[in-house]
Amino acid sequence: MNPKVDFFFNKASQWQEEYTQLRAIILECGLTEELKWGCPCYTFESKNIVLIHGFKEYCAVLFFKGN
C-alpha cells in the first residue's frame, strides 16, 4: 500500500466497501500502487495496468491497453 493513495480512499464518500475490496484484490497481484490523475493506478515494471475510478452510479476497474 502506498500512503499517497490513501488520500483517494479517505476522501471518497461513496463506494468505500467496494474500493477496499478492489484495492486488496489488486494488491494481491503484486502490482505497485501509485496515485495518477487523482486515482489509484497500479503498475508493473513502470507500465500502467489498472486504475480504480468512481462514478456517480458505479465504481470501475479500468484496464489499460496492453502491448
Coordinates of C-alpha atoms in Angstrom, one line a residue:
M1 CA 0.0 0.0 0.0
N2 CA 1.2 3.5 -0.9
P3 CA 0.3 6.1 1.8
K4 CA -0.1 8.7 -1.0
V5 CA -3.0 6.7 -2.4
D6 CA -4.8 6.7 1.0
F7 CA -5.8 10.2 0.1
F8 CA -8.1 8.9 -2.6
F9 CA -9.7 6.3 -0.4
N10 CA -10.1 8.6 2.6
K11 CA -11.8 11.4 0.7
A12 CA -14.3 9.1 -1.0
S13 CA -17.8 9.5 0.3
Q14 CA -19.2 6.7 -1.9
W15 CA -18.0 3.1 -2.7
Q16 CA -15.9 2.7 0.5
E17 CA -16.5 -1.0 0.8
E18 CA -16.1 -1.7 -2.9
Y19 CA -12.8 0.3 -3.0
T20 CA -11.4 -1.6 -0.1
Q21 CA -12.1 -4.9 -1.7
L22 CA -10.8 -3.9 -5.1
R23 CA -7.7 -2.5 -3.6
A24 CA -7.0 -5.7 -1.7
I25 CA -7.6 -7.9 -4.8
I26 CA -5.3 -5.8 -7.0
L27 CA -2.5 -5.6 -4.4
E28 CA -2.6 -9.4 -4.1
C29 CA -1.4 -9.5 -7.7
G30 CA 1.9 -7.9 -6.8
L31 CA 1.3 -4.6 -8.6
T32 CA 2.8 -1.3 -7.5
E33 CA 0.2 1.2 -6.2
E34 CA 0.6 4.8 -7.3
L35 CA -1.7 7.9 -7.5
K36 CA -2.1 9.1 -11.1
W37 CA -4.7 11.5 -12.4
G38 CA -6.1 11.7 -8.8
C39 CA -7.0 8.0 -8.8
P40 CA -5.3 4.8 -7.7
C41 CA -3.2 3.4 -10.5
Y42 CA -1.5 0.0 -10.4
T43 CA 1.7 -0.6 -12.4
F44 CA 4.0 -3.5 -13.3
E45 CA 7.6 -2.7 -14.4
S46 CA 6.6 1.0 -14.6
K47 CA 3.7 0.3 -17.0
N48 CA 0.1 1.2 -16.2
I49 CA -2.0 -1.9 -15.8
V50 CA -5.2 -1.0 -14.0
L51 CA -7.0 2.0 -12.5
I52 CA -9.7 2.3 -9.8
H53 CA -12.2 5.0 -10.5
G54 CA -15.6 6.1 -9.1
F55 CA -18.5 7.4 -10.9
K56 CA -21.9 8.7 -9.8
E57 CA -23.7 5.4 -10.2
Y58 CA -20.9 2.9 -10.1
C59 CA -17.2 2.3 -9.5
A60 CA -15.0 0.7 -12.0
V61 CA -11.7 -1.1 -12.6
L62 CA -10.3 0.2 -15.8
F63 CA -7.6 -1.8 -17.7
F64 CA -5.1 -0.1 -19.9
K65 CA -4.5 -1.4 -23.4
G66 CA -1.6 -3.7 -23.3
N67 CA 1.1 -4.4 -26.0

